[in-house]
Structures are given as C-alpha cells and as structure tokens.
XYZ file of C-alpha atoms in Angstrom:
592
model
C 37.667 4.163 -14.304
C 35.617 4.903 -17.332
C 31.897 3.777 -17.568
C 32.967 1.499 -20.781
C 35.054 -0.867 -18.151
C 32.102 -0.784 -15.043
C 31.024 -3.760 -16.376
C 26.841 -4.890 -15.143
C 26.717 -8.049 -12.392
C 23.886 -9.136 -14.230
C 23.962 -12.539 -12.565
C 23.802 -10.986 -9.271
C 21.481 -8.185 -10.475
C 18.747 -11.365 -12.296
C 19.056 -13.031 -8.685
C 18.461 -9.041 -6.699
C 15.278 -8.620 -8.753
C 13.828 -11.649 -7.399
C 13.080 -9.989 -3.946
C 11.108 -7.098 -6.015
C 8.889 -9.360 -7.186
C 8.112 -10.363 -3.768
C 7.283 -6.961 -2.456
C 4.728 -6.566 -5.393
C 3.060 -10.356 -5.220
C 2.420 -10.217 -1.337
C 1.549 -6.700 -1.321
C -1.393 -6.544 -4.041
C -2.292 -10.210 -2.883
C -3.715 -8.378 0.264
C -6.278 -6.487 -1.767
C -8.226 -10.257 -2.578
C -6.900 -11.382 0.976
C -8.923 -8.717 2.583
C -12.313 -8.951 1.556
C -11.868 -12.492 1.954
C -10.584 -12.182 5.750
C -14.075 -9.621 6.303
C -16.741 -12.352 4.595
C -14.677 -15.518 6.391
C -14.719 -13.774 9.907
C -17.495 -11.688 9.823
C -15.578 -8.175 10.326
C -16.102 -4.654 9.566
C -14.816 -2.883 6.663
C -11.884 -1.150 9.738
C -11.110 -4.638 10.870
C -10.945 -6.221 7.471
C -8.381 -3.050 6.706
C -6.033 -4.176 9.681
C -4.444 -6.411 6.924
C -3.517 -3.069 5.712
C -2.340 -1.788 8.878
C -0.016 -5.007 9.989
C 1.521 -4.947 6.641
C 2.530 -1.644 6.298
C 3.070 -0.325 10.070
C 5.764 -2.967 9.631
C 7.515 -1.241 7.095
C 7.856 1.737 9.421
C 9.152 -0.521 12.598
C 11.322 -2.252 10.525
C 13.018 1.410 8.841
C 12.590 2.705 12.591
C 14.601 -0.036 14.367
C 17.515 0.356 12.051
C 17.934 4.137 11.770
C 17.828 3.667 15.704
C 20.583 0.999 15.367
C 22.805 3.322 13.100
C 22.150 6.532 15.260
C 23.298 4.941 18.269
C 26.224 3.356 16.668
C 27.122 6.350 14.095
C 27.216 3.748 11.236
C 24.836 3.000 8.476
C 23.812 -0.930 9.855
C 22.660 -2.240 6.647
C 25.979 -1.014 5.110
C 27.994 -2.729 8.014
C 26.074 -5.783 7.758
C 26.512 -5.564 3.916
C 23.895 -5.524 1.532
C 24.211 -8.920 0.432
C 23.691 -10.498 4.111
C 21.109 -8.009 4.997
C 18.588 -9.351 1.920
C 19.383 -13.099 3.358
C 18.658 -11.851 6.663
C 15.140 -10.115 5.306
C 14.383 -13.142 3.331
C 14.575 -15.677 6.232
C 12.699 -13.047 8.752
C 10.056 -13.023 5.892
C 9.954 -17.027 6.096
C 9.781 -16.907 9.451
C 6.672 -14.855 9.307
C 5.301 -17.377 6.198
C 5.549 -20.284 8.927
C 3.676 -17.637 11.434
C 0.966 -16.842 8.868
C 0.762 -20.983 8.354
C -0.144 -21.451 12.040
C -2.195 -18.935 12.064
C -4.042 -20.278 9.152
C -4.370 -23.560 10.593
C -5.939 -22.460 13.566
C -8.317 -19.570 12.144
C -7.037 -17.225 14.063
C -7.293 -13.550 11.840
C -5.237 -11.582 15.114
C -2.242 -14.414 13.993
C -2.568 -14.080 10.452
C -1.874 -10.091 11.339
C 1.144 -11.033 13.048
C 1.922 -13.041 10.242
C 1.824 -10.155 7.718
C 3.392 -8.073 10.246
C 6.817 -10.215 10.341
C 6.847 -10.854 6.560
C 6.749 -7.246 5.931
C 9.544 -6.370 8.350
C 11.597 -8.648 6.287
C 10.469 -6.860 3.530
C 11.650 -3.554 5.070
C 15.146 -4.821 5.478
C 15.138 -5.945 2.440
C 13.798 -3.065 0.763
C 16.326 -0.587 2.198
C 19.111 -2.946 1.202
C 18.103 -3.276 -2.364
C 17.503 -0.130 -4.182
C 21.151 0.678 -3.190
C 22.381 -2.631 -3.715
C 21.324 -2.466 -7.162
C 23.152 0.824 -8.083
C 26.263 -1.015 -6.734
C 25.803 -3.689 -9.414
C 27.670 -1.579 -11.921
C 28.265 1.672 -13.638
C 26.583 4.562 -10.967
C 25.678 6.927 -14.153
C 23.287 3.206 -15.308
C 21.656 2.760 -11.341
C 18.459 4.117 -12.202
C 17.923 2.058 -15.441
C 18.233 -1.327 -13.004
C 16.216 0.321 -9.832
C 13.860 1.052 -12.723
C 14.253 -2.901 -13.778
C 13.549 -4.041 -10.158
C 10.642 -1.871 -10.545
C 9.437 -3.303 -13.634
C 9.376 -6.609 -12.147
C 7.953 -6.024 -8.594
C 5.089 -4.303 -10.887
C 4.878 -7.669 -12.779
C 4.355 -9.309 -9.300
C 1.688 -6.943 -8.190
C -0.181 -7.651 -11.422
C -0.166 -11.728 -10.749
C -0.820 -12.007 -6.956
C -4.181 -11.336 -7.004
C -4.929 -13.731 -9.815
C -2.702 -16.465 -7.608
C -4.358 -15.436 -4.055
C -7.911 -15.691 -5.804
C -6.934 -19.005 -6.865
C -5.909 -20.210 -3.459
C -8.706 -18.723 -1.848
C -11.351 -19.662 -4.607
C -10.562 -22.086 -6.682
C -11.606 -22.464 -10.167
C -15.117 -21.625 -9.227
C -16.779 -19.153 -11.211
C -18.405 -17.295 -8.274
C -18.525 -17.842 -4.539
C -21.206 -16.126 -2.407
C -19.802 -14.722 0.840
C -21.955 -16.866 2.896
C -20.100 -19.792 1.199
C -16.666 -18.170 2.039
C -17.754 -18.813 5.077
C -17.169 -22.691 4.902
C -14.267 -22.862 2.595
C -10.750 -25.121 3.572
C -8.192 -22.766 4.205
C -5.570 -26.077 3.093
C -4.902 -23.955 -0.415
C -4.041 -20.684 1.867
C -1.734 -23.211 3.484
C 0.081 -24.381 0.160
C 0.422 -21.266 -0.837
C 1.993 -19.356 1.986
C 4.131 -23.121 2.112
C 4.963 -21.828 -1.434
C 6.017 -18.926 -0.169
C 7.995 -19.463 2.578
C 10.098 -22.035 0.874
C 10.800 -19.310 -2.388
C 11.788 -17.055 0.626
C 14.316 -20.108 1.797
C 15.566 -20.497 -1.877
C 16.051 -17.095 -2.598
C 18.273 -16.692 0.751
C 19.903 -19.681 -0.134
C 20.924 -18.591 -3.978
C 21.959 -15.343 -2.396
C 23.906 -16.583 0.559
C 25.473 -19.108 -1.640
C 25.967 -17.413 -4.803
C 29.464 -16.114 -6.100
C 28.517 -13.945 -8.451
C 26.505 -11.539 -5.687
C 29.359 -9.492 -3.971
C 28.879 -8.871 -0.153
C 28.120 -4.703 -0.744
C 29.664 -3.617 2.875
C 29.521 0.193 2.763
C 30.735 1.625 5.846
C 29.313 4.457 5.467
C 29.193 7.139 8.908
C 25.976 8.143 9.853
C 24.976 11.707 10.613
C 23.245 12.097 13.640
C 19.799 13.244 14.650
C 19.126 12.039 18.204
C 16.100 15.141 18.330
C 14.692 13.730 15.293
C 14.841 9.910 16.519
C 13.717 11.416 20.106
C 10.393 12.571 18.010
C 9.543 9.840 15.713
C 9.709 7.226 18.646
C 7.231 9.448 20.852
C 5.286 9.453 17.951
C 5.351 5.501 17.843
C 3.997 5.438 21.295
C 1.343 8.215 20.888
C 0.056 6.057 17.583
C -0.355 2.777 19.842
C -1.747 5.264 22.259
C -4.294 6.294 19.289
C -4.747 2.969 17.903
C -5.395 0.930 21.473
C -8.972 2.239 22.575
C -10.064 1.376 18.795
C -8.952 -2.097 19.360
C -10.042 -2.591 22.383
C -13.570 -0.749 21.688
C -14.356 -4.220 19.482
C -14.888 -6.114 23.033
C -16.257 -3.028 25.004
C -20.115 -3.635 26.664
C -21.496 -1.402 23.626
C -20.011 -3.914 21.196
C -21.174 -6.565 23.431
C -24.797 -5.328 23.430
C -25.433 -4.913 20.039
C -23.617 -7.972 19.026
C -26.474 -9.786 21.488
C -29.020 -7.243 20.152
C -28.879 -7.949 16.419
C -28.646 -11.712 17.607
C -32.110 -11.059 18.897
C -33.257 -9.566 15.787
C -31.757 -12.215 13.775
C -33.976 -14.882 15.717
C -37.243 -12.724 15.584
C -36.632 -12.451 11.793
C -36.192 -16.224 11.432
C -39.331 -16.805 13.549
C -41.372 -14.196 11.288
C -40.426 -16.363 8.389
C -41.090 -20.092 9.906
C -44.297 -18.981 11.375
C -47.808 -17.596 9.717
C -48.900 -14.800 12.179
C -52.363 -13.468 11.193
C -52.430 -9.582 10.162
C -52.186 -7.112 13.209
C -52.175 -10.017 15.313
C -50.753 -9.542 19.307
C -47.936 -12.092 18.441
C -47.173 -10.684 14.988
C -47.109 -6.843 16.505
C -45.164 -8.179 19.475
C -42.418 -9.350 17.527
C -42.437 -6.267 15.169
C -42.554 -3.964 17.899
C -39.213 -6.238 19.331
C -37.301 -6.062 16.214
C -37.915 -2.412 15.948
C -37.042 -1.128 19.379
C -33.901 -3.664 19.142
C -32.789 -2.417 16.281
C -33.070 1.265 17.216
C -30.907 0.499 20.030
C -28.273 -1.227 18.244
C -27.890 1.616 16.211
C -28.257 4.409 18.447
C -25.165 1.998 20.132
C -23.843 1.642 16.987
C -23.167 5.590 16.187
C -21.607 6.411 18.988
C -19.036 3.288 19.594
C -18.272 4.258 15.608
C -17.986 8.220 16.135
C -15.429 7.388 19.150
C -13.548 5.141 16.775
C -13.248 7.784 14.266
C -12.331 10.548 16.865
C -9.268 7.699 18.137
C -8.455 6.922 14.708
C -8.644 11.071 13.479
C -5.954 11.455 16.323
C -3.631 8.976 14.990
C -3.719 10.788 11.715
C -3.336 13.897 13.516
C 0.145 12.840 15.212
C 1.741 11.843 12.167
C 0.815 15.224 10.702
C 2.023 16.965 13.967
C 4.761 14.943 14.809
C 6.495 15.775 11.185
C 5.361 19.534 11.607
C 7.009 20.058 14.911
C 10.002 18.494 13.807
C 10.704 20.892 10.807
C 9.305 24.277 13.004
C 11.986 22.955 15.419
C 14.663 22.081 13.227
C 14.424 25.533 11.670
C 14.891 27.248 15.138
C 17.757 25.286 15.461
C 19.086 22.946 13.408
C 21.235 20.559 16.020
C 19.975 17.126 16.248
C 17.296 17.371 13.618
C 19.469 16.252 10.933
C 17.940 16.083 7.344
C 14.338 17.068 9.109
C 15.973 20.964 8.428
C 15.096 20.881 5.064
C 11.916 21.851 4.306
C 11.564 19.638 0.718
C 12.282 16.832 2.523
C 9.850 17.267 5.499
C 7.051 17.920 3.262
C 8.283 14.847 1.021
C 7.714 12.714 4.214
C 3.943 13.919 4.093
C 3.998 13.553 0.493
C 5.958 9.477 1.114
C 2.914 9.213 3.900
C -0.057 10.185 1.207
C 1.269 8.647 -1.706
C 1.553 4.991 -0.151
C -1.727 5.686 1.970
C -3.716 6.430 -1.555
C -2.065 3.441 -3.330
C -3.038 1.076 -1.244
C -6.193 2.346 0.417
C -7.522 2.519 -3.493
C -7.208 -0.998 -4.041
C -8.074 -2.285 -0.499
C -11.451 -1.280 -0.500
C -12.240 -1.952 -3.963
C -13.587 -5.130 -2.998
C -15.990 -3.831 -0.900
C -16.964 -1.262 -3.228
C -17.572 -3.531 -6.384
C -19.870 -5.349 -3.751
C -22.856 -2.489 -4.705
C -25.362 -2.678 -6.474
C -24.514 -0.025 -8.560
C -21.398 -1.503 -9.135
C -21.844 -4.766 -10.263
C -22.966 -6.702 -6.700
C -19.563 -8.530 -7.389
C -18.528 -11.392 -5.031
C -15.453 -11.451 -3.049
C -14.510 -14.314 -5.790
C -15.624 -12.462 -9.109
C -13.051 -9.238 -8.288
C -9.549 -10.725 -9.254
C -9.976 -9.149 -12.634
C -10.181 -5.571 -11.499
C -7.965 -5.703 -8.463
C -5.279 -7.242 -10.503
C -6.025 -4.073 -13.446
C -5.430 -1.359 -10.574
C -2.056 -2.873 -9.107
C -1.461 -3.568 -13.063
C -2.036 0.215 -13.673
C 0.872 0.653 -11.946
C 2.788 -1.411 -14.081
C 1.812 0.227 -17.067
C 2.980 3.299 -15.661
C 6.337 2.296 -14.141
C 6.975 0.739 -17.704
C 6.408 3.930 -19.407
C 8.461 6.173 -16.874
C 11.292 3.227 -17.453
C 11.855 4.677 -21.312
C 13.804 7.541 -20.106
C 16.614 5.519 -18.801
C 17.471 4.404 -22.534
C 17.984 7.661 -24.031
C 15.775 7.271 -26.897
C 14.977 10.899 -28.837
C 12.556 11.957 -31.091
C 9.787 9.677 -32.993
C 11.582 6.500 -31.330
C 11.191 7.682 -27.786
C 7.399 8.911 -28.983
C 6.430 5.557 -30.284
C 8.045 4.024 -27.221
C 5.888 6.239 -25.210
C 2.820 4.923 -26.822
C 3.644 1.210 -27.182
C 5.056 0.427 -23.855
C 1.742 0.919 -21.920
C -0.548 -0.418 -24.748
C 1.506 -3.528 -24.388
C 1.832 -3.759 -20.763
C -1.919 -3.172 -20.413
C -2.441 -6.451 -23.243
C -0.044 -8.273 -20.752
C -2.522 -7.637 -17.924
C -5.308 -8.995 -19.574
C -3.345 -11.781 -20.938
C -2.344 -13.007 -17.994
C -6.104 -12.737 -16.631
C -7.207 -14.170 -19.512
C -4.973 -17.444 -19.474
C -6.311 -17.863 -15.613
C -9.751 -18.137 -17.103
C -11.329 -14.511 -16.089
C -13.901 -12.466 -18.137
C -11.864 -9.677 -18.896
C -14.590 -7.901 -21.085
C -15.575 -5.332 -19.072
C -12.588 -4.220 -18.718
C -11.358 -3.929 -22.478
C -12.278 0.001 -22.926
C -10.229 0.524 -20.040
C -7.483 1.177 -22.230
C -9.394 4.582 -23.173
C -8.201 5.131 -19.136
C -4.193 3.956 -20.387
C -4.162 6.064 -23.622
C -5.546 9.376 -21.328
C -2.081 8.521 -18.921
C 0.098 8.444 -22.364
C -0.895 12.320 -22.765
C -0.055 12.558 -19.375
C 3.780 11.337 -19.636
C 3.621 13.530 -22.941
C 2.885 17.088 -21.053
C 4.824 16.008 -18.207
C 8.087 15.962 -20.352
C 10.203 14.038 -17.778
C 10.192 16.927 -14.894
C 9.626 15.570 -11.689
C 7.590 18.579 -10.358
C 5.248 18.893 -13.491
C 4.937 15.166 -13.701
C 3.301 15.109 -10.382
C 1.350 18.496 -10.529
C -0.132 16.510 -13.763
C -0.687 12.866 -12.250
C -1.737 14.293 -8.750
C -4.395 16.055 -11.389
C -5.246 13.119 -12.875
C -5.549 11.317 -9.511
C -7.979 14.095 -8.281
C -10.463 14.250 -11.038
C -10.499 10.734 -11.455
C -11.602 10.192 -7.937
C -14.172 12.847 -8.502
C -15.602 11.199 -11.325
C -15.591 7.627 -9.418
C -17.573 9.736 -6.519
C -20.299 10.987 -8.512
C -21.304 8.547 -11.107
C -21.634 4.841 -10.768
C -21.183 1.430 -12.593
C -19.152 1.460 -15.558
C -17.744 5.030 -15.685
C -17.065 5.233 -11.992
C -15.068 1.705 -11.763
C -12.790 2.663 -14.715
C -12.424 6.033 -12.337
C -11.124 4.253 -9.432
C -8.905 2.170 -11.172
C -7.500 5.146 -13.277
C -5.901 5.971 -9.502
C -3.232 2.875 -10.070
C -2.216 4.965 -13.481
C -1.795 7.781 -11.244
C -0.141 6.544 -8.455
C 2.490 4.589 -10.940
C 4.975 7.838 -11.129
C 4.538 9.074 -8.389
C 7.203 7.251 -6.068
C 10.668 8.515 -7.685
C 9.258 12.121 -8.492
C 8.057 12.673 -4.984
C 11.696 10.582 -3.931
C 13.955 13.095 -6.111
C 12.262 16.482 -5.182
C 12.539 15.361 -1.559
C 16.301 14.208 -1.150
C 17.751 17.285 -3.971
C 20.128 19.444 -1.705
C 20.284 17.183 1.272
C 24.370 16.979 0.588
C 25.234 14.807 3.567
C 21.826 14.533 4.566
C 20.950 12.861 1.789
C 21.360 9.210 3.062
C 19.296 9.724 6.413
C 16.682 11.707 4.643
C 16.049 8.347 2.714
C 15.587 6.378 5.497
C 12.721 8.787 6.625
C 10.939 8.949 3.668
C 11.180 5.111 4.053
C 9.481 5.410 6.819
C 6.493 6.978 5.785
C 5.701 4.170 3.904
C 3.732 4.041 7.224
C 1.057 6.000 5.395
C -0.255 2.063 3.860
C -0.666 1.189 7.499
C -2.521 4.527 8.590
C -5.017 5.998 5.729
C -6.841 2.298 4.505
C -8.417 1.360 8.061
C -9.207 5.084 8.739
C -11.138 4.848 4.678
C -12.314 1.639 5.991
C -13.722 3.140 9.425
C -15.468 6.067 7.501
C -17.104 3.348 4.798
C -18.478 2.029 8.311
C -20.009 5.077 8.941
C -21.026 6.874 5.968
C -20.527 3.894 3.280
C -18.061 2.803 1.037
C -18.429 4.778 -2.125
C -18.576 8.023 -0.276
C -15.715 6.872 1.877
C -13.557 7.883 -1.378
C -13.191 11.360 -0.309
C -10.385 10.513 1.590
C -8.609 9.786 -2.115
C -9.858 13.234 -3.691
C -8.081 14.610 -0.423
C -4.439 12.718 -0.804
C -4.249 13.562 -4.525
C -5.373 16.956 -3.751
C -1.841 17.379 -1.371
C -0.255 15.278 -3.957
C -0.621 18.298 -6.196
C 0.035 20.854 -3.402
C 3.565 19.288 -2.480
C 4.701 19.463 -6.175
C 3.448 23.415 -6.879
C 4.984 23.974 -2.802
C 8.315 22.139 -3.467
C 8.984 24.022 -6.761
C 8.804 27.180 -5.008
C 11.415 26.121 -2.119
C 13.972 24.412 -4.343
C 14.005 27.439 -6.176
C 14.776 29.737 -3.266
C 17.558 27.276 -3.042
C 18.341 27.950 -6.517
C 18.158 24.540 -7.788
C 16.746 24.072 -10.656
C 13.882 21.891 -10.571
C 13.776 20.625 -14.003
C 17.443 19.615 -13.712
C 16.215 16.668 -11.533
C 16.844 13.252 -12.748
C 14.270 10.931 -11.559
C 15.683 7.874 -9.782
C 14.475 5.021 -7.828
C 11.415 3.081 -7.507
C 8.929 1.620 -5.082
C-alpha cells in the first residue's frame, strides 16, 4: 500500500494527544507542589523532594511490572491488551490515584499525598508505553515521528500551564504569600483541582473506550526473552528499598528526636529573650545565652552526622543503579544468553544516559523554588515563583517545537526562518499565557537572549543526533557553571537555560540507544523506559546535599549529569561506528 492511501486517524490521533498533555500538566505542577508541601509541613529540602521520588519511581514499577508480565508470558502485554484498552486502563488507574491524592488532601497527610502521586504516575507509565507506539499506528509509518513529535508539542504545552494552574490552586490570586502563611491556607482549592483532574481522567477513558474512530491497536507481538536481565533489575529494586529504608526511617530515629526537642528549646529561650528585658551580663540573661548556645551546638553536632549517614544511604542507592546496569552489560558480553538487548553496549550506556537525562530535568526545576528563596536570588516566596518555574518546563517547549521542524521537510531559507521563528514564538506564548494569569513577567523578558543562544545551537547541530547532544549537553554544562558562580539575574537565566537544554535531548539519546538492536529493539525500549527512574533518584539526593552544603552549591550535581550527557554522545559515536553504522544516518524519533 502506498503512503498516498495510509490515510491519518486524526480523530483518534486529536483524542491520543490528550493523555500527553497530562503527563506534562501533572509533572511540572510538582515543581510549585513541592515547595509548597516543604513550607505547609515543615520538611527538609530531601523530604520536600520525595514528591519527586513517588512520582517518578512509579514510572519505573509501572515499566518493571509489565516487562515482567511479557517475559513470563513471551508476549508484549500492552500489545495483547491492545493499545487502545491499555490507555483506558492507565487513565482510570490515574483516577484512582486522583481520588487517593483527594483523601489524602483532606486529611493532611503528605505520606498519602505520596501515594497519591505514586498511583497517578503508574497510570501514567501504562499509558506512556502505550502511546508513543499507538500514535505511529495512527497512519502512514514513514509520518510516526511527525505525530510522536505532535504529542510532544502538546504535553510541552501542558508542562508550560500547570504551574500557573497549581499556583492558582495553591495561592490564589494573591500577589505574595509568606511561607509562614502557607502554613494556614485551605487545602479545599487542592481538592477542586485534583476533583478536576480525576474526572478529565474519567472523560478521557470514557471518549476513548467509547469512541469509534480510535481502533483497538492489538499487536501481538512475541517477546524476546531476558530472564538474567529481569533477574538483575528486580534485585536491584530490592537493594534500592534496601538503600532508601534507613533514610526514611532515620526521620523518627532518637537523633531526629533530640534535636527536634532541642531546637524546640531554643525556640522558647529565643521567645523569652524577646518578651523579657534582662539587664546586660545579667545571671538570667547569660543563663539563657549560655542555654541557647550549648543547645544549639548539640543540635548540630546531631545534625551532621544523622545528615552524613543519609547521604552515605542515599550515595548507595545511586551507586546500585550505576552497578546494577554495569554488571549487566560486563555479563552480557561474557555471554550473551538471557541478557537480551542489555548486550549492546549503546543501549546500556543509553540507560545511564535515559537515568541522567530525566534526573537533570526534573531535579533542575524541583529545587528552583528553594533556590529563588535566597537572598541573592530574589528572596522569592513559594507564591511569587510560578513565573520562572513555568519558563524552565516552557524551555522545553521551545525546544521540542524547534526539533519538531524537521518532520516537515522544509529546505533552505524556509526551514532557516522556521528555525528562528518557532522558538521566538513559543517563548511569546509562555509569557502570554503568564501574562493573561496576571504574573510580572518582566524579569524575565531578556530571557529570550537565553532562546536565541539555543537557535545557534539547533543551527550547528544540523539534525545529527550525536552532535546535537555533544552541543546541548555543552550548553547544559556551562550554563550550570555560570548559574554556580554568579548570582541574581545572570545566574537565574543560567538555571533556566537547563530546560533549553534538556528539550532535545530525549529522542537523540532514544535513537543512538535503540540503532542496531534488530529484534532487540522493542525490549531495549522498555528499559530505557525504565530509567525514567532517574526523576525519582537524582532530585532528593540534590535535595539531601542542599541540606548539607546549601542549595545553590547543591547544583553540582547538574554540571555532573550534563557533563555524562556529553560523554555518552562522543562514547556512543565511537561504538556505533565499530558497528559500522553511520551515526549521522540516524533519524531522530520519539518524544518524552
């Protein structure tokens, strides 16, 4: 059949692009929903982060539990179940988890909002692996890209608008809320919305269950297997909740305890100080000095070494990812039974790659809050930061649009003006939209010095997945080091240059991972899906260094992920061509 009579479900398609949006709105919500969740129940910047870690680990169960399914069964589930009744499925298991999150809410309980997140997000996953293939079903094969590229478009739309909707539900109108008055806010908005939610979840099953148009997309596909490699990544689950446990339980240890009912004391000796007029170098007044200062001294003397044991937990959990993938590909290339797609080396590395590149993204923007908190950079509230979280997850809208112009073919001056336009337009949509919600987006207009350095960017990077991301990853890693070592102004437009950074990185680091897989290629999919994990892992450990050394300098950890960013492009080059593919032959496909 000729491409001319693969005629576009574009009814079906309009209805699939629905669930993109999702991913994006709920996803950069979390970066307003976080600071919020550490000023309403007085956390740490790691326990504010575990938003971070429900949300994402999910992702990774959810991808986990069905390669398991389709390795023990030797079919590809979501293909059996058809791709059609696995998105209904993920939409109502993402309700499900809006009615958990409402309960939660009701109750002001922040471990049940977790669980909340956790079981929206594993609908997500399902969805998510059902829909990127789903869409290249929709019609001609040689056009999938152009609508994963659509889906991608939107979802970017729908990070750019949550935060400006969660700030509203969380804030109000008010110009600026202090974080002691977060404190005693209603949580009844935080109710409508996730009500919202849940019900758009309910009607979006519905129009797909019910729909016509939207063909059922069974694939029975076989499924190779790779009972070694699912042997590995489930130890690897158990050694992570090994890792992750102590931290947890750590907040409700004796230590934590004690200093809790130490800086009470302080607290109370501080309030006296100020109620009472002691006279200078009096007993009382040196009494209570001398009180404060030995409590506080213990505290944190306490303090450093409940954190340094946190960090040591929390290093290890990092440390089993790494070691769990590397042992894998050593093995697989002793001998290759069992280990399925983890033989190839691209791909293995692309996992680590999948792992960094989510764990930047989203560690970026969920400690932004924190950071804007400074004094150097701003002394924002938790209220007042809408306007710059929803520029970084808009970032990668601009982006996405501008990697979308190669799907149309266009040559020459069109596809150079096309180039420039697209992310000068998409960044006036960003502040539009802020605007019309009734933000201040002035200090945020010469940002678009930021957008037109990312248009020379696409220009050098001349559509080539591997130079693309040796040139982003670049961009990435001096951006960071310019948001490290200045302040205000300069440094905030730094941070947020990651989002412009991050927003090609997904499909170039997808293609040079999969290329040469053959019949590999499907399962090697799944496990870069599930190092999506890497949103789940690298913001609380960010967040537990900011606890000890301070959230600007806490950034390193970004300088370091674009820094392998870069490596795995220059590294994977060098393999593929030992494979003799050609590297610039890649077309760059899908989208996150």
């Amino acid at each position: 059949m000729s491409s001319e009579q693969i005629k576009t479900n574009y009814p079906a398609l309009y209805t699939l692009i629905t669930v993109f949006f999702f991913w994006g709105f709920i996803a950069a919500g979390n970066s307003i929903f976080i600071p919020f969740c550490k000023s309403y129940f007085s956390l740490d910047q790691f326990q504010s982060q575990l938003v971070d870690f429900a949300f994402y680990t999910a992702y990774y169960v959810g991808a986990l539990l069905l390669f398991t399914l389709g390795d023990m069964s030797g079919k590809d589930i979501v293909g059996k179940w058809g791709y059609k009744k696995s998105i209904v499925y993920g939409l109502l298991f993402s309700a499900l988890g809006a009615g958990a999150m409402i309960i939660a809410v009701e109750a002001s309980i922040y471990a049940g909002m977790l669980v909340g997140l956790f079981i929206v997000a594993l609908g997500f996953s399902l969805q998510q692996t059902a829909a990127n293939p789903f869409a290249i079903l929709l019609g001609d094969p040689k056009t999938g890209a152009s609508r994963v590229n659509l889906g991608g478009g939107i979802n970017s739309f729908g990070t750019t608008i949550g935060p400006i909707v969660v700030a509203l539900a969380l804030f109000g109108t008010a110009k600026s809320i202090s974080d002691e008055q977060i404190k005693a806010l209603e949580l009844s908005k935080v109710v409508i919305l996730y009500i919202g939610v849940g019900l758009l979840f309910i009607a979006a099953a519905a129009l797909f269950y019910f729909s016509k148009k939207v063909p059922s997309g069974i694939a029975n596909e076989p499924m190779e297997k790779a009972n070694k490699a699912l042997r590995t990544l489930v130890i690897m689950t158990v050694l992570l909740g090994i890792m992750f446990t102590p931290v947890f339980q750590s907040y409700k240890s004796d230590e934590a305890i004690k200093i809790e009912a130490l800086t009470k004391e302080v607290d109370v000796a501080k309030e006296e100080l100020a109620r009472t007029t002691y006279l200078a170098n009096s007993p009382e007044l040196l009494k209570i000095n001398e009180k404060i200062t030995a409590n506080e001294s213990e505290a944190l003397l306490l303090k450093q070494g409940l954190e340094k044991n946190r960090m040591l937990w929390l290093s290890g959990a990092l440390l089993v990812v790494l070691g769990g993938i590397l042992f894998s590909y050593t093995s697989a290339r002793k001998n290759s039974e069992g280990w399925g797609a983890m033989q190839y080396p691209q791909l293995v590395l692309g996992m680590l790659a999948i792992f960094t590149y989510v764990g930047v993204e989203v560690a970026i923007g969920s400690n932004l809050g924190e950071l804007l908190k400074l004094k150097e950079f701003g002394s924002l509230q938790s209220s007042d930061i809408a306007p710059y979280i929803s520029m970084y997850w808009g970032s990668l809208m601009i982006g996405r649009w501008a990697g979308a112009i190669s799907v149309f073919n266009l040559q020459g001056s069109k596809k150079t003006i096309a180039l420039i336009i697209v992310p000068l337009v998409a960044f006036g949509i960003i502040l539009g939209v802020n605007i019309l919600s009734g933000k201040d987006m002035k200090p945020l207009y010469y940002y678009v010095v930021c957008v037109l350095i990312q248009i020379g960017a696409f220009f050098l990077s001349k559509d080539k997945p591997a130079r693309t991301l040796m040139i982003f990853g670049s961009f990435g890693m001096i951006a960071m080091l310019i948001g490290l070592f200045t302040s205000g102004t300069v440094a905030i437009y730094a941070f947020l240059a990651g989002g412009l950074a991050c927003s090609i990185m997904w499909p170039s680091i997808f293609s040079l991972s999969i290329i040469g897989l053959g019949k590999y290629t499907s399962q090697g999919s799944a496990f870069l899906i599930m190092m999506i994990l890497g949103g789940g892992i690298i913001p609380p450990i960010q967040g537990k260094l900011s606890d000890i050394i301070g959230i600007h300098q806490s950034y390193i950890i970004t300088v370091v992920c674009f820094a392998y960013l870069t490596l795995f492009a220059v590294l994977v080059k060098g393999l593929l061509k030992k494979q003799n593919i050609d590297v610039d032959a890649i077309e760059v496909e899908g989208s996150h």
